[in-house]
mmCIF file of C-alpha atoms in Angstrom:
data_model
loop_
_atom_site.group_PDB
_atom_site.id
_atom_site.type_symbol
_atom_site.label_atom_id
_atom_site.label_comp_id
_atom_site.label_asym_id
_atom_site.label_seq_id
_atom_site.Cartn_x
_atom_site.Cartn_y
_atom_site.Cartn_z
ATOM 1 C CA GLU A 18 -0.733 105.007 35.695
ATOM 2 C CA ALA A 19 3.145 104.259 35.853
ATOM 3 C CA GLN A 20 4.967 106.837 33.860
ATOM 4 C CA VAL A 21 7.738 109.476 33.548
ATOM 5 C CA THR A 22 6.649 112.943 32.747
ATOM 6 C CA GLN A 23 9.016 115.610 31.293
ATOM 7 C CA ASN A 24 8.001 119.530 30.692
ATOM 8 C CA PRO A 25 8.009 121.200 28.659
ATOM 9 C CA ARG A 26 7.649 119.052 25.566
ATOM 10 C CA TYR A 27 8.824 121.734 23.727
ATOM 11 C CA LEU A 28 11.206 124.558 24.138
ATOM 12 C CA ILE A 29 12.543 127.518 21.907
ATOM 13 C CA THR A 30 15.078 130.230 23.743
ATOM 14 C CA VAL A 31 18.093 132.272 23.178
ATOM 15 C CA THR A 32 21.827 131.633 23.822
ATOM 16 C CA GLY A 33 22.317 132.206 27.575
ATOM 17 C CA LYS A 34 19.166 131.934 29.006
ATOM 18 C CA LYS A 35 18.903 130.158 31.605
ATOM 19 C CA LEU A 36 16.415 127.042 31.730
ATOM 20 C CA THR A 37 15.331 123.955 33.748
ATOM 21 C CA VAL A 38 13.456 121.006 31.936
ATOM 22 C CA THR A 39 11.714 118.914 34.958
ATOM 23 C CA CYS A 40 11.121 115.212 34.959
ATOM 24 C CA SER A 41 9.189 113.222 37.551
ATOM 25 C CA GLN A 42 8.377 109.536 37.855
ATOM 26 C CA ASN A 43 5.612 107.857 40.202
ATOM 27 C CA MET A 44 7.301 104.586 40.369
ATOM 28 C CA ASN A 45 9.360 104.987 42.999
ATOM 29 C CA HIS A 46 12.625 104.359 41.270
ATOM 30 C CA GLU A 47 15.945 105.049 42.903
ATOM 31 C CA TYR A 48 18.116 105.411 39.626
ATOM 32 C CA MET A 49 17.013 108.200 37.096
ATOM 33 C CA SER A 50 19.182 109.605 34.525
ATOM 34 C CA TRP A 51 18.920 112.410 31.377
ATOM 35 C CA TYR A 52 20.053 111.704 27.905
ATOM 36 C CA ARG A 53 20.342 113.530 24.585
ATOM 37 C CA GLN A 54 19.388 112.035 21.159
ATOM 38 C CA ASP A 55 21.398 113.241 18.112
ATOM 39 C CA PRO A 56 20.782 111.968 14.650
ATOM 40 C CA GLY A 57 22.976 109.121 14.084
ATOM 41 C CA LEU A 58 24.664 109.058 17.662
ATOM 42 C CA GLY A 59 21.600 107.553 19.530
ATOM 43 C CA LEU A 60 20.999 108.173 22.899
ATOM 44 C CA ARG A 61 24.039 109.808 24.952
ATOM 45 C CA GLN A 62 23.905 109.798 28.659
ATOM 46 C CA ILE A 63 23.966 113.531 30.102
ATOM 47 C CA TYR A 64 23.921 112.978 34.078
ATOM 48 C CA TYR A 65 22.536 110.063 36.516
ATOM 49 C CA SER A 66 21.362 109.850 39.870
ATOM 50 C CA MET A 67 21.256 107.034 42.109
ATOM 51 C CA ASN A 68 19.404 108.364 44.891
ATOM 52 C CA VAL A 69 18.605 111.544 46.640
ATOM 53 C CA GLU A 70 21.427 113.629 46.625
ATOM 54 C CA VAL A 71 23.904 111.297 44.994
ATOM 55 C CA THR A 72 24.201 112.556 41.401
ATOM 56 C CA ASP A 73 27.007 111.761 38.801
ATOM 57 C CA LYS A 74 28.304 112.899 35.595
ATOM 58 C CA GLY A 75 27.630 110.751 32.209
ATOM 59 C CA ASP A 76 29.107 111.162 29.068
ATOM 60 C CA VAL A 77 28.256 114.771 27.858
ATOM 61 C CA PRO A 78 27.851 116.371 30.949
ATOM 62 C CA GLU A 79 29.185 119.893 29.733
ATOM 63 C CA GLY A 80 26.886 122.383 29.928
ATOM 64 C CA TYR A 81 24.356 120.683 32.366
ATOM 65 C CA LYS A 82 23.601 120.487 35.907
ATOM 66 C CA VAL A 83 20.769 118.672 37.819
ATOM 67 C CA SER A 84 19.973 118.154 41.525
ATOM 68 C CA ARG A 85 17.936 115.220 43.557
ATOM 69 C CA LYS A 86 16.607 116.712 46.151
ATOM 70 C CA GLU A 87 13.465 114.362 46.162
ATOM 71 C CA LYS A 88 13.152 110.749 44.949
ATOM 72 C CA ARG A 89 10.595 111.516 42.164
ATOM 73 C CA ASN A 90 12.006 114.369 40.605
ATOM 74 C CA PHE A 91 15.511 114.959 38.490
ATOM 75 C CA PRO A 92 15.241 118.498 36.901
ATOM 76 C CA LEU A 93 17.864 119.358 34.286
ATOM 77 C CA ILE A 94 19.100 122.887 34.386
ATOM 78 C CA LEU A 95 20.921 124.883 31.624
ATOM 79 C CA GLU A 96 22.812 127.896 33.234
ATOM 80 C CA SER A 97 23.868 128.891 29.717
ATOM 81 C CA PRO A 98 22.204 127.386 26.962
ATOM 82 C CA SER A 99 24.093 127.303 23.702
ATOM 83 C CA PRO A 100 23.211 126.277 20.357
ATOM 84 C CA ASN A 101 24.871 123.259 20.300
ATOM 85 C CA GLN A 102 22.631 122.023 23.178
ATOM 86 C CA THR A 103 19.865 122.075 20.636
ATOM 87 C CA SER A 104 18.799 118.537 20.882
ATOM 88 C CA LEU A 105 16.207 115.903 21.459
ATOM 89 C CA TYR A 106 16.183 115.257 25.449
ATOM 90 C CA PHE A 107 14.834 112.131 27.557
ATOM 91 C CA CYS A 108 14.679 111.671 31.141
ATOM 92 C CA ALA A 109 14.479 107.678 32.146
ATOM 93 C CA SER A 110 14.315 106.376 35.465
ATOM 94 C CA SER A 111 14.873 102.228 36.425
ATOM 95 C CA PRO A 112 13.957 100.321 39.478
ATOM 96 C CA SER A 113 17.704 98.517 39.709
ATOM 97 C CA LEU A 114 20.826 100.734 40.306
ATOM 98 C CA ALA A 115 22.903 97.610 39.308
ATOM 99 C CA GLY A 116 21.412 97.553 35.616
ATOM 100 C CA GLY A 117 20.419 94.986 33.657
ATOM 101 C CA TYR A 118 16.646 95.892 33.976
ATOM 102 C CA GLU A 119 13.988 97.983 32.004
ATOM 103 C CA GLN A 120 14.500 101.722 31.940
ATOM 104 C CA TYR A 121 11.571 103.902 31.766
ATOM 105 C CA PHE A 122 11.785 106.857 29.364
ATOM 106 C CA GLY A 123 9.611 110.067 29.443
ATOM 107 C CA PRO A 124 8.141 111.715 26.231
ATOM 108 C CA GLY A 125 10.824 113.787 25.299
ATOM 109 C CA THR A 126 11.740 117.846 25.341
ATOM 110 C CA ARG A 127 12.454 119.264 22.074
ATOM 111 C CA LEU A 128 14.776 122.103 23.052
ATOM 112 C CA THR A 129 15.982 124.711 20.367
ATOM 113 C CA VAL A 130 18.526 127.239 21.154
ATOM 114 C CA THR A 131 19.114 130.125 18.556
ATOM 115 C CA GLY B 26 34.538 103.112 27.660
ATOM 116 C CA GLU B 27 31.999 100.940 25.930
ATOM 117 C CA ASN B 28 31.337 101.964 21.892
ATOM 118 C CA VAL B 29 28.335 100.608 20.385
ATOM 119 C CA GLU B 30 27.859 100.492 16.450
ATOM 120 C CA GLN B 31 24.500 99.882 14.494
ATOM 121 C CA HIS B 32 23.777 99.049 11.163
ATOM 122 C CA PRO B 33 22.247 99.916 8.717
ATOM 123 C CA SER B 34 20.769 103.434 9.669
ATOM 124 C CA THR B 35 17.563 103.074 7.292
ATOM 125 C CA LEU B 36 15.909 99.979 6.545
ATOM 126 C CA SER B 37 12.562 99.489 4.303
ATOM 127 C CA VAL B 38 11.363 96.175 3.944
ATOM 128 C CA GLN B 39 7.970 95.389 2.036
ATOM 129 C CA GLU B 40 5.296 94.174 4.604
ATOM 130 C CA GLY B 41 5.283 90.590 5.936
ATOM 131 C CA ASP B 42 9.269 90.354 5.104
ATOM 132 C CA SER B 43 11.729 90.066 7.687
ATOM 133 C CA ALA B 44 14.098 92.687 9.091
ATOM 134 C CA VAL B 45 17.710 92.522 10.602
ATOM 135 C CA ILE B 46 19.301 94.805 12.540
ATOM 136 C CA LYS B 47 22.978 94.211 13.535
ATOM 137 C CA CYS B 48 25.129 95.834 16.409
ATOM 138 C CA THR B 49 28.760 95.462 17.596
ATOM 139 C CA TYR B 50 30.034 96.569 20.756
ATOM 140 C CA SER B 51 33.750 96.890 22.046
ATOM 141 C CA ASP B 52 33.809 96.552 25.858
ATOM 142 C CA SER B 53 34.175 92.521 26.701
ATOM 143 C CA ALA B 54 32.880 93.235 30.193
ATOM 144 C CA SER B 55 29.378 94.162 28.535
ATOM 145 C CA ASN B 56 26.616 91.752 29.693
ATOM 146 C CA TYR B 57 23.319 92.761 28.967
ATOM 147 C CA PHE B 58 22.164 93.859 25.963
ATOM 148 C CA PRO B 59 18.554 95.673 25.448
ATOM 149 C CA TRP B 60 16.427 96.715 22.323
ATOM 150 C CA TYR B 61 14.544 99.935 22.274
ATOM 151 C CA LYS B 62 11.558 100.731 19.930
ATOM 152 C CA GLN B 63 10.955 104.561 19.267
ATOM 153 C CA GLU B 64 7.530 105.697 17.587
ATOM 154 C CA LEU B 65 7.397 109.070 16.384
ATOM 155 C CA GLY B 66 7.001 111.736 19.373
ATOM 156 C CA LYS B 67 7.357 108.977 21.851
ATOM 157 C CA GLY B 68 10.565 107.872 24.119
ATOM 158 C CA PRO B 69 12.539 104.860 23.683
ATOM 159 C CA GLN B 70 10.693 101.327 24.814
ATOM 160 C CA LEU B 71 12.165 98.381 25.836
ATOM 161 C CA ILE B 72 11.185 95.301 23.309
ATOM 162 C CA ILE B 73 13.439 92.662 24.345
ATOM 163 C CA ASP B 74 16.731 92.378 26.007
ATOM 164 C CA ILE B 75 19.240 89.493 26.065
ATOM 165 C CA ARG B 76 22.211 88.439 28.997
ATOM 166 C CA SER B 77 25.307 87.101 28.116
ATOM 167 C CA ASN B 78 24.622 84.036 29.548
ATOM 168 C CA VAL B 79 22.362 83.056 26.462
ATOM 169 C CA GLY B 80 22.933 83.169 23.057
ATOM 170 C CA GLU B 81 19.298 83.637 21.721
ATOM 171 C CA LYS B 82 15.930 84.822 23.043
ATOM 172 C CA LYS B 83 12.574 85.249 21.138
ATOM 173 C CA ASP B 84 9.279 86.871 22.049
ATOM 174 C CA GLN B 85 6.579 86.236 19.284
ATOM 175 C CA ARG B 86 7.685 87.888 16.091
ATOM 176 C CA ILE B 87 11.121 89.600 17.523
ATOM 177 C CA ALA B 88 14.356 87.873 18.320
ATOM 178 C CA VAL B 89 17.672 88.481 19.650
ATOM 179 C CA THR B 90 21.019 86.882 19.003
ATOM 180 C CA LEU B 91 23.929 87.266 20.821
ATOM 181 C CA ASN B 92 27.823 86.560 20.042
ATOM 182 C CA LYS B 93 29.923 87.205 22.951
ATOM 183 C CA THR B 94 32.815 85.936 21.041
ATOM 184 C CA ALA B 95 32.538 88.387 17.800
ATOM 185 C CA LYS B 96 31.092 90.970 20.294
ATOM 186 C CA HIS B 97 27.646 91.273 18.084
ATOM 187 C CA PHE B 98 24.272 91.147 18.564
ATOM 188 C CA SER B 99 21.431 91.252 16.490
ATOM 189 C CA LEU B 100 17.490 92.013 16.210
ATOM 190 C CA HIS B 101 15.398 89.904 13.938
ATOM 191 C CA ILE B 102 11.616 90.910 13.289
ATOM 192 C CA THR B 103 9.739 88.525 10.983
ATOM 193 C CA GLU B 104 6.821 89.200 9.312
ATOM 194 C CA THR B 105 6.900 92.743 9.667
ATOM 195 C CA GLN B 106 3.881 94.554 10.002
ATOM 196 C CA PRO B 107 3.013 98.437 9.273
ATOM 197 C CA GLU B 108 2.914 99.037 12.902
ATOM 198 C CA ASP B 109 6.537 97.872 13.373
ATOM 199 C CA SER B 110 7.715 101.063 11.560
ATOM 200 C CA ALA B 111 9.741 103.118 13.922
ATOM 201 C CA VAL B 112 13.458 103.669 15.099
ATOM 202 C CA TYR B 113 15.342 101.039 16.804
ATOM 203 C CA PHE B 114 18.256 101.264 19.357
ATOM 204 C CA CYS B 115 20.653 98.538 20.582
ATOM 205 C CA ALA B 116 22.517 99.110 23.919
ATOM 206 C CA ALA B 117 25.230 97.538 25.751
ATOM 207 C CA SER B 118 25.616 97.802 29.841
ATOM 208 C CA ARG B 119 27.643 96.080 32.265
ATOM 209 C CA GLY B 120 24.330 94.862 34.282
ATOM 210 C CA VAL B 121 24.577 93.927 37.196
ATOM 211 C CA ILE B 122 27.790 95.528 38.511
ATOM 212 C CA LYS B 123 26.816 98.458 40.981
ATOM 213 C CA ALA B 124 29.265 100.660 41.138
ATOM 214 C CA ALA B 125 28.913 101.231 37.095
ATOM 215 C CA GLY B 126 25.439 102.305 37.911
ATOM 216 C CA ASN B 127 22.804 101.288 35.261
ATOM 217 C CA LYS B 128 24.514 102.950 32.295
ATOM 218 C CA LEU B 129 23.520 102.188 28.995
ATOM 219 C CA THR B 130 25.597 102.900 25.678
ATOM 220 C CA PHE B 131 23.394 103.169 22.749
ATOM 221 C CA GLY B 132 24.055 102.638 19.368
ATOM 222 C CA GLY B 133 22.978 105.458 16.617
ATOM 223 C CA GLY B 134 19.881 103.481 16.050
ATOM 224 C CA THR B 135 18.122 102.131 12.659
ATOM 225 C CA ARG B 136 15.082 103.828 11.266
ATOM 226 C CA VAL B 137 12.688 100.844 9.997
ATOM 227 C CA LEU B 138 9.858 101.650 7.847
ATOM 228 C CA VAL B 139 7.392 98.784 6.374
ATOM 229 C CA LYS B 140 5.916 99.297 3.454
ATOM 230 C CA PRO B 141 2.127 97.900 2.723
#
């Protein structure tokens, strides 16, 4: 089944404790992206990647890191999480780099930082 | 950058009635406008999209209209059913410009509740 998977689905952590949220897609998509969803703000892009080893900042990159060592994986890293990073996170992938095509979203990771 | 505003934030309709969600965007270079539906506990899923060379697109009970001059687009759901209850997001993109990447700017979302 074609899908985007994320792990973990739920995570509660404390301020400053490094964490990684994994994302994997099995559709051979070149484009991958991370979003955070907050009430009333919709989804905001954190980072995106157009190919292996090619990543760039989105609208809200502060406090996050990403890597793209393999085409299928795009982990999101929070080196020192803070309470304002409490949010619902989504990974997405798309077959097109150019836009104008569907983005396929994972099921989400709900992160709470205390 | 692009700014997308979406209204209303919540919408309650009786089963069988129509629902309309409206979005405005700021970047006149945007040319691709998708709508995503997010069911409880799931990621958003594309339900319909429209490109700037088209004024209206329909797929069964859902339709989208686009007014490029006024920079607004709308989602119309007719004959609503309980399974239409979800959060809906509009988005805008510069579409086929590769340098811009596949960047979507989302509206704030509309929670739709269809009452039986």
